[in-house]
Amino acid sequence: TDCQDFHTEKIINAAPGAQGGTEVSVEVYFEPSHLGETKGILMLSSITGGEYIIPLFGVALPPKPQAPLSSLSRLVREFVAQNNTVQIKHVIQTLSQEFALSQHPHSRKGGLIGLAACSIALGKDSGLYLKELIEPVLTCFNDADSRLRYYACEALYNIVKVARGAVLPHFNVLFDGLSKLAADPDPNVKSGSELLDRLLKDIVTESNKFDLVGFIPLLRERIYSNNQYARQFIISWILVLESVPDINLLDYLPEILDGLFQILGDNGKEIRKMCEVVLGEFLKEIKKNPSSVKFAEMANILVIHCQTTDDLIQLTAMCWMREFIQLAGRVMLPYSSGILTAVLPCLAYDDRKKSIKEVANVCNQSLMKLVTPEDDEPDELKPTAQRPAEPNPDDTLAKQEGTAGGGPDGSCDSSFSSGSGVFTPASTERAPVTLHLDGIVQVLNCHLSDMAIGMMTRIAVLKWLYHLYIKTPRKMFRHTDSLFPILLQTLSDESDEWQHMAVRVN
């Protein structure tokens, strides 16, 4: 069929800062069929190659059937004005299935451009079709051709820019796609994804409808990425979410704290610095609102990272532990054996790790002060509240891959599982807590028996035993048989301070 000259329209420009632009001609023609009916033909013609035809059925014809009706944008606007959702969905579906998801690169590019044009033409009504518009574009994020991935970024940028807050119900799939593009090897694709990322951050910042609960599982999963760029992407989003007044990320800190400490060990200085800033902001919030903090759910996470070989991670975790002990008080007592396992070895550090040693000493002293004569009362005589049974951290010992451990037989290993849902901090803050003396004595006994452990650590162990015998003599009595032989051996040590403490305990 002969067609009139094309009516051309620039549908989409390259995103700001990108190289070049993309022009496309989109026309609709109508021709009579052999059956005497008429059908519309939507033709996409890109200046970079290829012409594509989409059949449209049931469209009202202009007076001259072979005259061009409109560009794609005008056609979609006509459908919007007529409230013709059937034809709108048909156009989007055809652009998606026949073009954006085609086996041919030029067809895929044309489809991406067409989907962006549809979104622009739909305007505020684009929110009704976002799932259909977004999904094929996100599929193209995985295209082997970097140019197609760039066009996908460009298309999604325009779709999101038009829809604004309406895209928030689809935030997780957008975040998932962007997190992958953040590590894209092509600089143009990375540049395009960064523009889209900034736009999405602006939308989240200005909205009060962000679904944080639905987002946390995805964040918890992606925070364990080892890719440098993906980590940077994750940290940047946490910083943004922390800055939004209506979003209380602190409630979900136990879900991501372990991942943050792992990112803190990244080889890149910039990422480590960004992670330090994030952790610093969280700690400020904790100090500001300690009553709403889930201390118990994070205690064992800190225990694990206080035992790492990375100085920055260890110092940061130890500083957090110091604040937790001082702010949460006796809520931390059930985790004493794990805390002592992490803290005691640090007391023997030399001047190369002076900062860690000093913070560890404060942790040790603060924890010791939490043990009072109240802890010597029989557990059955203590007042109880209507609450679930208090967990015993000594029953949840679980050595984690890549964390510091104790002896080969696990006797000194108090690296606890950091899984969420194990503890009940809200209830333990109201009800009396239990000092799990058996676990503490086991840790002290282990350190006392190890002659390779530094003198300052062993002296601290004796001070702990002395303190426990003073504050909880009844409960400590049953441990005397196991402790007494070891304490007698300590009298042979040459250190005056050591002998003095050993005599006091004996």
XYZ file of C-alpha atoms in Angstrom:
506
model
C 0.000 0.000 0.000
C 1.299 3.481 -0.825
C 1.720 5.693 2.211
C 1.906 9.438 2.592
C 5.112 11.149 3.695
C 6.137 10.455 7.286
C 5.211 12.931 9.975
C 8.315 12.985 12.182
C 8.551 13.858 15.836
C 11.477 13.730 18.250
C 10.108 11.475 20.941
C 12.961 11.098 23.362
C 16.269 12.769 24.010
C 19.230 11.176 25.679
C 19.192 11.709 29.425
C 21.119 14.805 30.583
C 24.831 14.228 30.518
C 24.636 11.296 28.110
C 26.295 11.355 24.744
C 24.062 12.081 21.789
C 20.334 11.578 21.490
C 17.901 9.202 19.877
C 15.393 10.361 17.275
C 12.550 8.228 16.115
C 9.735 8.694 13.636
C 6.470 7.134 14.653
C 3.514 7.127 12.272
C 0.135 5.472 11.958
C -1.348 4.511 8.594
C -4.652 2.955 7.687
C -5.434 0.767 4.733
C -8.521 -1.178 3.590
C -8.250 -4.929 3.916
C -9.351 -7.405 1.283
C -12.505 -8.015 3.286
C -13.555 -4.415 3.020
C -12.536 -3.681 6.626
C -9.862 -1.278 7.694
C -6.863 -1.718 9.911
C -4.308 0.630 11.393
C -0.573 0.235 11.084
C 1.824 1.796 13.545
C 5.284 2.228 12.051
C 8.402 3.009 14.079
C 11.389 4.254 12.154
C 14.644 4.942 14.015
C 17.406 7.020 12.482
C 19.901 4.427 13.674
C 18.332 1.621 11.700
C 15.214 -0.390 11.103
C 11.526 0.185 10.504
C 8.954 -1.649 12.547
C 5.255 -2.188 11.959
C 2.572 -2.751 14.588
C -0.990 -3.642 13.546
C -3.757 -1.799 15.377
C -7.331 -3.018 15.045
C -10.652 -1.375 15.787
C -9.360 2.195 15.519
C -11.709 4.883 14.210
C -10.481 6.026 10.793
C -9.942 9.569 9.581
C -11.862 10.803 6.525
C -8.996 9.786 4.210
C -7.978 6.229 5.136
C -4.475 6.433 3.735
C -3.577 9.763 5.374
C -1.345 9.628 8.416
C -3.308 9.896 11.625
C -0.758 10.888 14.178
C 2.521 10.087 15.830
C 2.589 7.416 18.518
C 2.366 10.068 21.218
C -0.690 11.635 19.632
C -2.267 8.251 19.078
C -1.881 7.291 22.731
C -3.234 10.675 23.810
C -6.267 10.017 21.608
C -6.792 6.692 23.351
C -6.464 8.373 26.753
C -9.046 10.989 25.792
C -11.391 8.208 24.674
C -10.614 6.170 27.820
C -9.759 3.340 25.449
C -7.726 1.190 27.819
C -7.989 -1.817 25.515
C -6.066 -0.107 22.726
C -3.566 1.432 25.152
C -2.792 -2.009 26.547
C -2.608 -3.395 23.026
C -0.038 -0.777 21.988
C 2.052 -1.377 25.121
C 1.831 -5.146 24.779
C 2.852 -5.029 21.131
C 5.749 -2.693 21.841
C 6.826 -5.043 24.628
C 6.371 -8.465 23.086
C 7.079 -7.744 19.431
C 9.811 -5.185 19.899
C 11.394 -4.696 23.360
C 11.623 -8.455 23.888
C 12.470 -9.253 20.267
C 15.512 -11.271 19.216
C 16.685 -8.413 16.996
C 18.679 -5.549 18.602
C 17.126 -2.838 16.406
C 13.655 -4.060 17.277
C 14.484 -4.042 20.978
C 15.772 -0.496 20.723
C 12.639 0.625 18.883
C 10.474 -1.032 21.505
C 12.275 0.726 24.354
C 11.871 4.079 22.632
C 8.218 3.352 21.951
C 7.521 2.404 25.578
C 9.088 5.639 26.775
C 6.992 7.566 24.241
C 3.847 5.807 25.488
C 4.636 6.755 29.060
C 5.178 10.391 28.140
C 1.907 10.470 26.185
C -0.009 8.785 29.003
C 1.124 11.411 31.496
C -0.487 10.961 34.898
C -2.386 7.960 33.534
C 0.911 6.103 33.095
C 0.544 4.914 36.676
C -2.241 2.601 35.506
C 0.129 0.762 33.170
C 3.439 0.896 35.023
C 3.817 -2.847 35.434
C 3.424 -3.359 31.683
C 5.753 -0.449 30.907
C 8.485 -1.287 33.410
C 8.879 -5.061 33.139
C 10.139 -5.270 29.526
C 12.518 -2.382 30.135
C 13.978 -4.089 33.193
C 14.416 -7.259 31.157
C 16.605 -5.267 28.773
C 18.853 -4.348 31.727
C 20.270 -7.856 31.278
C 20.896 -7.447 27.544
C 24.345 -8.515 26.372
C 24.563 -5.375 24.207
C 25.699 -2.420 26.322
C 23.947 0.002 23.954
C 20.643 -1.739 24.624
C 21.260 -1.548 28.367
C 21.867 2.170 27.952
C 18.636 2.621 25.957
C 16.834 0.705 28.701
C 18.196 3.161 31.296
C 17.079 6.033 29.103
C 13.608 4.577 28.617
C 13.110 3.829 32.308
C 14.338 7.310 33.226
C 11.528 8.816 31.141
C 8.939 6.366 32.470
C 9.885 7.113 36.089
C 10.129 10.855 35.475
C 6.545 10.939 34.214
C 5.082 8.629 36.862
C 7.013 10.082 39.858
C 5.466 8.788 43.099
C 3.300 6.266 41.276
C 6.400 4.085 40.739
C 6.881 3.477 44.483
C 4.777 0.267 44.515
C 7.327 -1.030 41.992
C 10.329 0.244 43.945
C 11.778 -3.171 44.763
C 12.086 -4.278 41.142
C 13.547 -0.891 40.193
C 16.059 -1.086 43.043
C 16.929 -4.647 42.106
C 17.635 -3.647 38.515
C 19.617 -0.566 39.457
C 21.743 -2.466 41.962
C 22.908 -4.699 39.116
C 23.593 -1.805 36.739
C 25.635 -0.079 39.443
C 28.321 -2.671 38.739
C 27.961 -2.517 34.937
C 31.348 -2.528 33.165
C 30.208 -0.025 30.513
C 30.749 3.612 31.638
C 27.813 4.931 29.591
C 25.449 2.417 31.169
C 26.757 3.289 34.628
C 26.280 6.987 33.881
C 22.712 6.379 32.735
C 21.919 4.245 35.772
C 23.276 6.941 38.091
C 20.905 9.509 36.567
C 17.987 7.146 37.084
C 19.220 6.396 40.599
C 19.273 10.100 41.516
C 15.770 10.571 40.138
C 14.464 7.636 42.164
C 16.130 8.961 45.321
C 14.451 12.337 44.802
C 11.078 10.617 44.481
C 11.586 8.571 47.657
C 12.786 11.621 49.577
C 9.742 13.710 48.679
C 7.196 10.936 49.286
C 5.573 9.700 52.488
C 4.367 6.436 50.943
C 7.609 4.503 50.792
C 7.114 0.849 51.829
C 10.083 0.311 54.143
C 8.753 -2.998 55.479
C 8.574 -4.429 51.980
C 12.007 -3.109 51.073
C 14.017 -4.406 54.045
C 14.214 -8.076 52.893
C 15.706 -6.964 49.567
C 18.122 -4.601 51.306
C 19.158 -7.357 53.718
C 19.902 -9.633 50.768
C 21.793 -7.118 48.637
C 23.867 -5.710 51.488
C 26.003 -8.866 51.375
C 27.229 -8.151 47.842
C 31.011 -8.271 47.463
C 31.043 -5.979 44.432
C 32.556 -2.594 45.204
C 30.083 -0.591 43.113
C 27.079 -2.519 44.393
C 28.221 -1.838 47.956
C 28.587 1.850 47.202
C 25.079 1.821 45.731
C 23.666 0.132 48.854
C 25.387 2.532 51.252
C 24.199 5.568 49.284
C 20.604 4.363 49.585
C 20.897 3.740 53.318
C 22.197 7.295 53.735
C 19.221 8.633 51.782
C 16.695 6.602 53.768
C 18.292 7.716 57.032
C 17.825 11.343 56.007
C 14.062 11.038 55.403
C 12.149 12.091 58.566
C 9.174 9.814 57.852
C 11.356 6.717 57.467
C 12.537 5.071 60.693
C 15.329 2.805 59.510
C 16.574 2.333 63.084
C 13.755 -0.139 63.751
C 15.267 -2.446 61.131
C 18.921 -1.952 62.022
C 19.276 -5.544 63.339
C 18.458 -6.731 59.812
C 21.352 -4.868 58.169
C 23.939 -4.264 60.907
C 25.970 -7.384 60.139
C 26.096 -6.467 56.452
C 27.209 -2.928 57.278
C 30.128 -4.224 59.325
C 31.137 -6.463 56.442
C 31.089 -3.510 54.042
C 33.238 -1.631 56.561
C 35.976 -4.111 55.687
C 35.915 -3.232 51.973
C 39.273 -2.596 50.293
C 38.101 0.747 48.912
C 38.812 3.708 51.196
C 35.829 5.668 49.884
C 33.397 2.850 50.636
C 34.857 2.314 54.101
C 34.476 6.037 54.786
C 30.865 6.047 53.566
C 30.110 3.048 55.765
C 31.713 4.770 58.763
C 29.401 7.725 58.178
C 26.335 5.462 58.016
C 27.278 3.620 61.214
C 28.039 6.940 62.901
C 24.585 8.269 62.007
C 22.934 5.142 63.363
C 24.885 5.411 66.617
C 23.775 9.038 66.998
C 20.160 7.923 66.620
C 20.695 5.150 69.163
C 22.053 7.616 71.721
C 19.188 9.992 71.002
C 16.408 7.394 71.362
C 17.765 4.433 73.366
C 14.313 3.388 74.580
C 13.280 2.299 71.076
C 16.484 0.414 70.225
C 16.524 -3.385 69.904
C 19.801 -3.812 71.779
C 19.434 -7.533 72.424
C 18.888 -8.355 68.745
C 22.210 -6.725 67.878
C 24.338 -7.840 70.838
C 25.693 -11.008 69.252
C 26.343 -9.255 65.937
C 28.699 -6.942 67.810
C 30.270 -9.881 69.658
C 31.202 -11.439 66.323
C 32.688 -8.287 64.825
C 34.554 -7.406 68.030
C 36.638 -10.527 67.331
C 37.594 -9.748 63.735
C 41.183 -9.218 62.587
C 40.310 -5.976 60.770
C 41.279 -3.106 63.072
C 38.637 -0.660 61.816
C 35.818 -3.183 62.136
C 37.005 -4.303 65.567
C 37.368 -0.763 66.913
C 33.987 0.296 65.537
C 32.234 -2.785 66.917
C 33.934 -2.296 70.287
C 32.775 1.338 70.407
C 29.235 0.176 69.684
C 29.533 -2.449 72.409
C 30.650 0.217 74.886
C 27.597 2.342 74.069
C 25.260 -0.640 74.214
C 26.455 -1.660 77.677
C 26.146 1.894 78.982
C 22.771 2.614 77.366
C 21.025 -0.758 77.705
C 22.464 -1.672 81.089
C 21.342 -5.031 82.455
C 19.629 -5.922 79.175
C 23.141 -6.867 78.025
C 23.816 -9.228 80.957
C 22.495 -12.380 79.221
C 25.200 -11.880 76.583
C 28.044 -11.462 79.076
C 29.889 -14.652 78.137
C 30.056 -13.626 74.487
C 31.049 -10.071 75.357
C 33.850 -11.308 77.627
C 35.090 -13.663 74.922
C 35.445 -10.654 72.631
C 36.698 -8.110 75.165
C 39.170 -9.970 77.399
C 41.831 -10.750 74.735
C 41.888 -7.063 73.731
C 43.085 -6.064 77.206
C 46.499 -7.561 76.400
C 46.965 -5.562 73.176
C 50.116 -3.471 72.809
C 50.333 0.191 71.788
C 49.739 -0.643 68.133
C 46.115 -1.306 69.062
C 45.907 1.119 71.940
C 42.523 2.537 70.905
C 40.891 -0.893 70.802
C 42.454 -1.805 74.149
C 41.144 1.347 75.831
C 37.589 0.878 74.578
C 37.670 -2.813 75.521
C 38.738 -1.873 79.035
C 35.736 0.451 79.374
C 33.448 -2.331 78.129
C 34.918 -4.744 80.652
C 34.553 -2.357 83.599
C 31.018 -1.312 82.627
C 29.879 -4.903 82.238
C 31.335 -5.881 85.596
C 29.380 -3.092 87.316
C 26.132 -4.555 86.006
C 26.561 -7.669 88.190
C 24.923 -7.030 91.570
C 23.856 -9.075 94.641
C 20.437 -9.280 92.996
C 21.956 -11.821 90.598
C 22.621 -14.227 93.488
C 18.933 -14.681 94.209
C 17.373 -17.997 93.148
C 15.793 -17.559 89.742
C 12.471 -18.976 90.911
C 12.214 -16.254 93.589
C 12.649 -13.383 91.172
C 9.460 -11.543 90.135
C 8.353 -12.556 86.666
C 6.338 -10.723 84.057
C 3.916 -12.005 81.464
C 6.478 -12.650 78.766
C 8.134 -15.439 76.773
C 10.953 -17.336 78.428
C 14.189 -15.396 78.334
C 16.659 -16.927 75.878
C 19.997 -18.224 77.056
C 22.685 -17.066 74.624
C 24.879 -19.939 75.776
C 22.363 -22.270 74.094
C 22.649 -20.442 70.765
C 26.379 -20.756 70.233
C 27.046 -21.085 66.534
C 30.413 -20.611 64.979
C 30.002 -18.544 61.812
C 32.162 -18.863 58.755
C 34.865 -16.232 58.637
C 34.533 -15.108 62.274
C 37.060 -15.339 65.053
C 36.782 -18.435 67.223
C 38.277 -19.977 70.302
C 39.955 -23.319 70.869
C 39.718 -26.162 68.393
C 37.234 -28.014 70.560
C 34.964 -24.963 70.723
C 35.269 -24.718 74.525
C 36.161 -21.034 74.376
C 34.033 -20.184 71.360
C 31.257 -17.747 72.214
C 30.521 -16.512 68.716
C 26.748 -16.380 68.783
C 24.323 -16.698 65.939
C 23.268 -13.277 64.704
C 19.991 -14.432 63.196
C 17.010 -12.172 63.796
C 13.956 -13.304 65.693
C 15.961 -15.109 68.413
C 15.685 -12.486 71.127
C 12.845 -10.552 72.741
C 14.365 -7.206 73.731
C 11.069 -5.415 74.207
C 10.115 -7.796 77.006
C 13.551 -8.177 78.578
C 13.849 -4.429 79.073
C 10.815 -4.507 81.347
C 11.416 -7.751 83.202
C 14.413 -8.782 85.332
C 17.191 -10.361 83.342
C 19.108 -13.472 84.274
C 22.870 -13.627 84.631
C 23.955 -16.857 82.927
C 26.786 -17.590 85.320
C 27.709 -20.981 83.883
C 28.645 -19.461 80.542
C 30.637 -16.658 82.151
C 32.616 -19.034 84.357
C 33.337 -21.265 81.372
C 34.827 -18.299 79.480
C 36.854 -17.147 82.510
C 38.088 -20.678 83.166
C 39.153 -21.038 79.554
C 41.174 -17.815 79.591
C 42.685 -18.615 82.970
C 43.907 -22.005 81.754
C 45.509 -20.657 78.582
C 49.071 -19.695 79.511
C 49.554 -18.092 76.083
C 47.040 -15.356 76.885
C 48.503 -11.982 77.882
C 49.037 -11.051 81.506
C 46.564 -8.144 81.514
C 43.828 -10.446 80.255
C 44.540 -13.053 82.924
C 44.551 -10.387 85.637
C 41.180 -9.147 84.354
C 39.890 -12.733 84.597
C 40.931 -12.933 88.247
C 39.228 -9.612 88.945
C 36.068 -10.994 87.400
C 36.202 -14.120 89.543
C 36.776 -12.039 92.659
C 33.849 -9.770 91.740
C 31.553 -12.735 91.109
C 32.458 -14.367 94.426
C 31.692 -11.087 96.206
C 28.410 -10.345 94.407
C 27.074 -13.871 93.802
C 28.729 -16.151 96.401
C 25.876 -18.665 96.559
C 25.844 -19.332 92.820
C 29.627 -19.258 92.525
C 30.016 -21.888 95.234
C 29.053 -24.705 92.864
C 31.908 -23.708 90.527
C 34.571 -23.747 93.241
C 35.612 -27.365 92.699
C 36.463 -26.711 89.053
C 38.100 -23.331 89.651
C 40.142 -24.031 92.795
C 42.888 -26.220 91.215
C 43.484 -23.667 88.476
C 43.584 -20.805 90.972
C 46.174 -22.655 93.051
C 48.381 -23.007 89.987
C 48.228 -19.266 89.412
C 50.082 -18.650 92.692
C 53.291 -19.793 91.019
C 53.222 -16.900 88.549
C 56.016 -14.370 89.001
C 53.884 -11.237 88.552
C 53.268 -9.424 91.856
C 49.870 -8.125 90.747
C 48.922 -11.581 89.536
C 49.894 -13.230 92.836
C 48.035 -10.534 94.785
C 44.825 -11.092 92.815
C 45.196 -14.886 92.985
C 45.507 -14.748 96.776
C 42.420 -12.524 97.050
C 40.333 -14.934 94.965
C 41.651 -18.005 96.790
